[in-house]
Each structure stands twice: as structure tokens, then as C-alpha cells.
């Protein structure tokens, strides 16, 4: 949990610098699918442990390649921590992971998450207002989202419990299966 909060703190409160990108991301197609990319991140700012300050970490991301629609989802694995990002507006996650936008503001929110029409207790989320991205703070919520993608569940997120945004969770493909070994998931997990 500590490393998860550290990553969120770094991304939202002190900024993060993307150093390089290499991967297999693809552009938007007619039907959404999962794309994969690798990235390198260097932690900067005053909310970073001294041990991590200036170090470069390798990470990988899995995201929906449908930037024209709201409800895009991205999972990332960095320092053995799986995180999720959900775009409430159209978000190009390929560009997001290529060069992380700096955001010094993060708000704690309590959105409503529904899986197959059933409300899921999801606790607090971090909301980055300038990015319009929600990130669950609890690991079990990230796991529920990941498992919902595997099962093909219908998932919606609502900020006011009225307007439900359907999340784009395409059928798992090879990119999905190959993602996440560093976080203990996927077909290459140890």
C-alpha cells in the first residue's frame, strides 16, 4: 500500500518525468482493443523518498486504444505495484505514458463503481482535475477492475450516482496476456 500511495503522490503531487518509450502501442481501430507499452520513469519532487529520488524505474502499461471515447482504462505496473487509471473524458493513454503530464493537484473523491450493475464498495479514489483521470487508491479495487476485464464484465463509474460512464474493457488479447509479470499477473508471472 505504501508504494501505491508513493506512486500516486509522485505522479500527482510532485510530478514525474517520462524518460523513454518503447512498446507495441497501436493507434485507434474500429473496435477497441488492449495496447501495451513500456516506459521509464524518474521520480522528482519533494514527495519522494530519498532512496528513490532521481532513480529511473522501468514500467509497463496496458491501455485501451480508443482515445475518441470517454471511459478509457489503463493499467500500469511500476515497482511491482499495479495501478489503474480511468478517463472520464476521451484520453489518449498512449500519449499519456509516452510523456507523463505533470499534475500538482489531486483530489480525494468517492465515485460509484458498478460491476454488472452491482455497486462495489471502492473507497477513496484520487482525481486529477486537469487530466480528468480517476485512480483507485485501494489495491483490491484495481484487482476488481482487472478481473472484470478478464471476465468481460460490464463496468461503469459514476461521480454523482446518476450519470454512469461505461468503461471500455475490450476482450483480452495477447497484449493483455503478456502484461504485468512484474506485478505478479499475466501469463509470464512468476
PDB file of C-alpha atoms in Angstrom:
ATOM      1  CA  UNK A   1       0.000   0.000   0.000  1.00  0.00           C
ATOM      2  CA  UNK A   2       2.835   2.371   0.855  1.00  0.00           C
ATOM      3  CA  UNK A   3       4.401   2.050  -2.614  1.00  0.00           C
ATOM      4  CA  UNK A   4       0.993   2.553  -4.273  1.00  0.00           C
ATOM      5  CA  UNK A   5       0.468   5.814  -2.410  1.00  0.00           C
ATOM      6  CA  UNK A   6       4.063   6.796  -3.162  1.00  0.00           C
ATOM      7  CA  UNK A   7       3.472   6.364  -6.887  1.00  0.00           C
ATOM      8  CA  UNK A   8       0.246   8.370  -6.767  1.00  0.00           C
ATOM      9  CA  UNK A   9       1.919  11.051  -4.690  1.00  0.00           C
ATOM     10  CA  UNK A  10       4.759  11.287  -7.143  1.00  0.00           C
ATOM     11  CA  UNK A  11       2.521  11.419 -10.212  1.00  0.00           C
ATOM     12  CA  UNK A  12       0.051  13.889  -8.785  1.00  0.00           C
ATOM     13  CA  UNK A  13       1.791  15.995  -6.198  1.00  0.00           C
ATOM     14  CA  UNK A  14       5.393  16.269  -7.272  1.00  0.00           C
ATOM     15  CA  UNK A  15       5.338  15.337 -10.933  1.00  0.00           C
ATOM     16  CA  UNK A  16       7.040  12.525 -12.782  1.00  0.00           C
ATOM     17  CA  UNK A  17       9.291  12.638 -15.774  1.00  0.00           C
ATOM     18  CA  UNK A  18       8.929  10.062 -18.532  1.00  0.00           C
ATOM     19  CA  UNK A  19      12.332   9.373 -19.982  1.00  0.00           C
ATOM     20  CA  UNK A  20      11.783   6.996 -22.872  1.00  0.00           C
ATOM     21  CA  UNK A  21       9.201   4.855 -24.526  1.00  0.00           C
ATOM     22  CA  UNK A  22       9.371   1.627 -26.411  1.00  0.00           C
ATOM     23  CA  UNK A  23       6.481  -0.712 -26.892  1.00  0.00           C
ATOM     24  CA  UNK A  24       3.782  -2.119 -29.068  1.00  0.00           C
ATOM     25  CA  UNK A  25       1.111   0.543 -28.745  1.00  0.00           C
ATOM     26  CA  UNK A  26      -1.202   0.848 -31.694  1.00  0.00           C
ATOM     27  CA  UNK A  27      -3.485   3.589 -32.868  1.00  0.00           C
ATOM     28  CA  UNK A  28      -7.240   3.543 -32.528  1.00  0.00           C
ATOM     29  CA  UNK A  29      -9.100   0.939 -34.536  1.00  0.00           C
ATOM     30  CA  UNK A  30     -12.776   0.400 -35.271  1.00  0.00           C
ATOM     31  CA  UNK A  31     -13.170  -1.915 -32.298  1.00  0.00           C
ATOM     32  CA  UNK A  32     -11.298  -1.107 -29.104  1.00  0.00           C
ATOM     33  CA  UNK A  33      -8.553  -3.469 -28.029  1.00  0.00           C
ATOM     34  CA  UNK A  34      -5.787  -3.592 -25.460  1.00  0.00           C
ATOM     35  CA  UNK A  35      -2.452  -1.997 -26.345  1.00  0.00           C
ATOM     36  CA  UNK A  36       0.803  -2.352 -24.451  1.00  0.00           C
ATOM     37  CA  UNK A  37       3.810  -0.125 -23.971  1.00  0.00           C
ATOM     38  CA  UNK A  38       6.915   0.039 -21.831  1.00  0.00           C
ATOM     39  CA  UNK A  39       8.091   3.216 -20.148  1.00  0.00           C
ATOM     40  CA  UNK A  40      10.811   4.546 -17.900  1.00  0.00           C
ATOM     41  CA  UNK A  41      10.047   6.937 -15.077  1.00  0.00           C
ATOM     42  CA  UNK A  42      12.240   9.086 -12.900  1.00  0.00           C
ATOM     43  CA  UNK A  43      10.775  10.331  -9.643  1.00  0.00           C
ATOM     44  CA  UNK A  44      11.263  14.014  -8.910  1.00  0.00           C
ATOM     45  CA  UNK A  45       9.941  16.471  -6.353  1.00  0.00           C
ATOM     46  CA  UNK A  46       9.697  16.719  -2.608  1.00  0.00           C
ATOM     47  CA  UNK A  47       7.172  13.902  -2.024  1.00  0.00           C
ATOM     48  CA  UNK A  48       9.672  11.198  -2.970  1.00  0.00           C
ATOM     49  CA  UNK A  49      11.718   9.067  -0.607  1.00  0.00           C
ATOM     50  CA  UNK A  50      15.391   9.972  -0.820  1.00  0.00           C
ATOM     51  CA  UNK A  51      16.187   6.392  -1.878  1.00  0.00           C
ATOM     52  CA  UNK A  52      14.009   6.821  -4.993  1.00  0.00           C
ATOM     53  CA  UNK A  53      14.810  10.435  -5.828  1.00  0.00           C
ATOM     54  CA  UNK A  54      16.366  10.627  -9.284  1.00  0.00           C
ATOM     55  CA  UNK A  55      16.322   6.865  -9.879  1.00  0.00           C
ATOM     56  CA  UNK A  56      14.935   5.542 -13.136  1.00  0.00           C
ATOM     57  CA  UNK A  57      12.350   2.760 -12.927  1.00  0.00           C
ATOM     58  CA  UNK A  58      11.152   0.509 -15.736  1.00  0.00           C
ATOM     59  CA  UNK A  59       7.407   0.072 -16.054  1.00  0.00           C
ATOM     60  CA  UNK A  60       4.799  -1.218 -18.426  1.00  0.00           C
ATOM     61  CA  UNK A  61       1.292  -0.122 -19.265  1.00  0.00           C
ATOM     62  CA  UNK A  62      -1.784  -1.777 -20.732  1.00  0.00           C
ATOM     63  CA  UNK A  63      -4.485   0.512 -22.055  1.00  0.00           C
ATOM     64  CA  UNK A  64      -7.499   0.721 -24.315  1.00  0.00           C
ATOM     65  CA  UNK A  65      -6.653   2.242 -27.669  1.00  0.00           C
ATOM     66  CA  UNK A  66      -9.878   4.180 -28.144  1.00  0.00           C
ATOM     67  CA  UNK A  67      -8.898   7.797 -27.379  1.00  0.00           C
ATOM     68  CA  UNK A  68     -12.035   9.241 -29.007  1.00  0.00           C
ATOM     69  CA  UNK A  69     -14.335   7.912 -26.274  1.00  0.00           C
ATOM     70  CA  UNK A  70     -14.657   8.533 -22.557  1.00  0.00           C
ATOM     71  CA  UNK A  71     -14.282   5.565 -20.243  1.00  0.00           C
ATOM     72  CA  UNK A  72     -10.821   4.510 -21.418  1.00  0.00           C
ATOM     73  CA  UNK A  73      -8.937   2.345 -18.944  1.00  0.00           C
ATOM     74  CA  UNK A  74      -5.217   1.881 -18.364  1.00  0.00           C
ATOM     75  CA  UNK A  75      -3.345  -0.430 -16.026  1.00  0.00           C
ATOM     76  CA  UNK A  76       0.287   0.188 -15.192  1.00  0.00           C
ATOM     77  CA  UNK A  77       2.905  -1.863 -13.406  1.00  0.00           C
ATOM     78  CA  UNK A  78       5.756   0.067 -11.812  1.00  0.00           C
ATOM     79  CA  UNK A  79       7.934  -1.004  -8.868  1.00  0.00           C
ATOM     80  CA  UNK A  80       5.822  -4.190  -8.502  1.00  0.00           C
ATOM     81  CA  UNK A  81       2.650  -2.140  -7.993  1.00  0.00           C
ATOM     82  CA  UNK A  82      -0.409  -2.455 -10.231  1.00  0.00           C
ATOM     83  CA  UNK A  83      -2.406   0.750 -10.668  1.00  0.00           C
ATOM     84  CA  UNK A  84      -5.434   1.712 -12.747  1.00  0.00           C
ATOM     85  CA  UNK A  85      -6.404   4.947 -14.486  1.00  0.00           C
ATOM     86  CA  UNK A  86      -9.864   5.754 -15.825  1.00  0.00           C
ATOM     87  CA  UNK A  87     -10.536   8.642 -18.187  1.00  0.00           C
ATOM     88  CA  UNK A  88     -13.827  10.460 -17.645  1.00  0.00           C
ATOM     89  CA  UNK A  89     -13.248  12.310 -20.890  1.00  0.00           C
ATOM     90  CA  UNK A  90     -11.535  10.953 -24.011  1.00  0.00           C
ATOM     91  CA  UNK A  91      -7.919  10.235 -23.007  1.00  0.00           C
ATOM     92  CA  UNK A  92      -5.082   9.120 -25.251  1.00  0.00           C
ATOM     93  CA  UNK A  93      -3.276   6.820 -22.840  1.00  0.00           C
ATOM     94  CA  UNK A  94      -0.579   6.079 -25.419  1.00  0.00           C
ATOM     95  CA  UNK A  95       0.452   9.754 -25.282  1.00  0.00           C
ATOM     96  CA  UNK A  96      -0.062   9.792 -21.507  1.00  0.00           C
ATOM     97  CA  UNK A  97       2.513   7.046 -20.963  1.00  0.00           C
ATOM     98  CA  UNK A  98       4.887   8.495 -23.552  1.00  0.00           C
ATOM     99  CA  UNK A  99       5.221  11.734 -21.601  1.00  0.00           C
ATOM    100  CA  UNK A 100       3.524  11.864 -18.240  1.00  0.00           C
ATOM    101  CA  UNK A 101       1.676  15.135 -17.781  1.00  0.00           C
ATOM    102  CA  UNK A 102       2.677  16.937 -14.645  1.00  0.00           C
ATOM    103  CA  UNK A 103      -0.120  17.465 -12.218  1.00  0.00           C
ATOM    104  CA  UNK A 104       0.426  19.031  -8.852  1.00  0.00           C
ATOM    105  CA  UNK A 105      -3.196  18.726  -7.849  1.00  0.00           C
ATOM    106  CA  UNK A 106      -5.015  15.642  -6.768  1.00  0.00           C
ATOM    107  CA  UNK A 107      -8.361  15.485  -5.031  1.00  0.00           C
ATOM    108  CA  UNK A 108      -9.789  12.648  -2.998  1.00  0.00           C
ATOM    109  CA  UNK A 109     -13.156  11.578  -4.426  1.00  0.00           C
ATOM    110  CA  UNK A 110     -15.710   8.871  -3.707  1.00  0.00           C
ATOM    111  CA  UNK A 111     -17.108   7.805  -7.090  1.00  0.00           C
ATOM    112  CA  UNK A 112     -19.533   4.935  -7.505  1.00  0.00           C
ATOM    113  CA  UNK A 113     -18.262   1.793  -9.223  1.00  0.00           C
ATOM    114  CA  UNK A 114     -20.678  -0.767 -10.650  1.00  0.00           C
ATOM    115  CA  UNK A 115     -19.725  -4.200 -11.964  1.00  0.00           C
ATOM    116  CA  UNK A 116     -22.535  -5.975 -13.839  1.00  0.00           C
ATOM    117  CA  UNK A 117     -24.996  -3.475 -12.337  1.00  0.00           C
ATOM    118  CA  UNK A 118     -23.962  -4.183  -8.745  1.00  0.00           C
ATOM    119  CA  UNK A 119     -22.485  -1.358  -6.683  1.00  0.00           C
ATOM    120  CA  UNK A 120     -18.986  -2.220  -5.485  1.00  0.00           C
ATOM    121  CA  UNK A 121     -17.523  -0.713  -2.339  1.00  0.00           C
ATOM    122  CA  UNK A 122     -14.491   1.040  -3.779  1.00  0.00           C
ATOM    123  CA  UNK A 123     -13.413   3.577  -1.166  1.00  0.00           C
ATOM    124  CA  UNK A 124     -11.432   6.681  -1.975  1.00  0.00           C
ATOM    125  CA  UNK A 125     -10.044   7.493  -5.398  1.00  0.00           C
ATOM    126  CA  UNK A 126      -7.548  10.135  -6.473  1.00  0.00           C
ATOM    127  CA  UNK A 127      -8.881  12.534  -9.086  1.00  0.00           C
ATOM    128  CA  UNK A 128      -6.531  14.671 -11.180  1.00  0.00           C
ATOM    129  CA  UNK A 129      -8.732  17.604 -12.289  1.00  0.00           C
ATOM    130  CA  UNK A 130      -6.567  18.811 -15.161  1.00  0.00           C
ATOM    131  CA  UNK A 131      -6.233  15.269 -16.575  1.00  0.00           C
ATOM    132  CA  UNK A 132      -9.824  14.176 -15.805  1.00  0.00           C
ATOM    133  CA  UNK A 133      -8.470  10.821 -14.642  1.00  0.00           C
ATOM    134  CA  UNK A 134      -9.636   8.777 -11.656  1.00  0.00           C
ATOM    135  CA  UNK A 135      -7.294   6.325  -9.895  1.00  0.00           C
ATOM    136  CA  UNK A 136      -8.492   3.931  -7.182  1.00  0.00           C
ATOM    137  CA  UNK A 137      -6.413   4.058  -4.009  1.00  0.00           C
ATOM    138  CA  UNK A 138      -7.226   0.523  -2.867  1.00  0.00           C
ATOM    139  CA  UNK A 139      -5.390  -2.431  -4.401  1.00  0.00           C
ATOM    140  CA  UNK A 140      -8.483  -4.626  -4.221  1.00  0.00           C
ATOM    141  CA  UNK A 141     -10.390  -2.178  -6.434  1.00  0.00           C
ATOM    142  CA  UNK A 142      -7.624  -2.299  -9.054  1.00  0.00           C
ATOM    143  CA  UNK A 143      -7.855  -6.091  -8.845  1.00  0.00           C
ATOM    144  CA  UNK A 144     -11.634  -5.997  -9.317  1.00  0.00           C
ATOM    145  CA  UNK A 145     -11.228  -3.829 -12.428  1.00  0.00           C
ATOM    146  CA  UNK A 146      -8.535  -6.127 -13.831  1.00  0.00           C
ATOM    147  CA  UNK A 147     -10.624  -9.242 -13.159  1.00  0.00           C
ATOM    148  CA  UNK A 148     -13.708  -7.583 -14.669  1.00  0.00           C
ATOM    149  CA  UNK A 149     -11.707  -7.053 -17.855  1.00  0.00           C
ATOM    150  CA  UNK A 150     -10.729 -10.737 -17.882  1.00  0.00           C
ATOM    151  CA  UNK A 151     -14.328 -11.879 -17.373  1.00  0.00           C
ATOM    152  CA  UNK A 152     -15.812  -9.387 -19.834  1.00  0.00           C
ATOM    153  CA  UNK A 153     -17.980  -7.780 -17.162  1.00  0.00           C
ATOM    154  CA  UNK A 154     -19.905  -4.573 -17.713  1.00  0.00           C
ATOM    155  CA  UNK A 155     -18.338  -1.829 -15.573  1.00  0.00           C
ATOM    156  CA  UNK A 156     -19.500   1.750 -15.050  1.00  0.00           C
ATOM    157  CA  UNK A 157     -18.162   4.628 -12.984  1.00  0.00           C
ATOM    158  CA  UNK A 158     -20.288   7.480 -11.727  1.00  0.00           C
ATOM    159  CA  UNK A 159     -19.186  10.612  -9.940  1.00  0.00           C
ATOM    160  CA  UNK A 160     -22.705  11.506  -8.798  1.00  0.00           C
ATOM    161  CA  UNK A 161     -24.502   8.108  -8.844  1.00  0.00           C
ATOM    162  CA  UNK A 162     -26.670   9.350 -11.736  1.00  0.00           C
ATOM    163  CA  UNK A 163     -24.522   9.665 -14.841  1.00  0.00           C
ATOM    164  CA  UNK A 164     -22.845   6.307 -15.359  1.00  0.00           C
ATOM    165  CA  UNK A 165     -19.834   6.228 -17.685  1.00  0.00           C
ATOM    166  CA  UNK A 166     -19.347   2.760 -19.192  1.00  0.00           C
ATOM    167  CA  UNK A 167     -15.716   1.711 -19.039  1.00  0.00           C
ATOM    168  CA  UNK A 168     -14.090   0.433 -22.207  1.00  0.00           C
ATOM    169  CA  UNK A 169     -12.889  -3.069 -21.337  1.00  0.00           C
ATOM    170  CA  UNK A 170     -12.206  -4.968 -24.567  1.00  0.00           C
ATOM    171  CA  UNK A 171     -11.846  -8.720 -24.743  1.00  0.00           C
ATOM    172  CA  UNK A 172      -8.379  -9.764 -23.510  1.00  0.00           C
ATOM    173  CA  UNK A 173      -5.840 -10.218 -26.301  1.00  0.00           C
ATOM    174  CA  UNK A 174      -2.141 -11.154 -26.496  1.00  0.00           C
ATOM    175  CA  UNK A 175      -1.125  -7.724 -25.135  1.00  0.00           C
ATOM    176  CA  UNK A 176      -3.381  -8.287 -22.125  1.00  0.00           C
ATOM    177  CA  UNK A 177      -1.980 -11.777 -21.509  1.00  0.00           C
ATOM    178  CA  UNK A 178       1.643 -10.608 -21.760  1.00  0.00           C
ATOM    179  CA  UNK A 179       1.174  -7.649 -19.397  1.00  0.00           C
ATOM    180  CA  UNK A 180       2.088  -7.479 -15.731  1.00  0.00           C
ATOM    181  CA  UNK A 181       4.767 -10.065 -14.966  1.00  0.00           C
ATOM    182  CA  UNK A 182       6.458  -7.528 -12.656  1.00  0.00           C
ATOM    183  CA  UNK A 183       3.208  -7.246 -10.697  1.00  0.00           C
ATOM    184  CA  UNK A 184       2.554 -10.981 -10.491  1.00  0.00           C
ATOM    185  CA  UNK A 185      -0.171 -11.126 -13.153  1.00  0.00           C
ATOM    186  CA  UNK A 186      -0.382 -12.274 -16.763  1.00  0.00           C
ATOM    187  CA  UNK A 187       0.946 -15.410 -18.377  1.00  0.00           C
ATOM    188  CA  UNK A 188       4.584 -14.567 -17.552  1.00  0.00           C
ATOM    189  CA  UNK A 189       4.000 -14.062 -13.812  1.00  0.00           C
ATOM    190  CA  UNK A 190       6.352 -15.946 -11.532  1.00  0.00           C
TER     191      UNK A 190
END
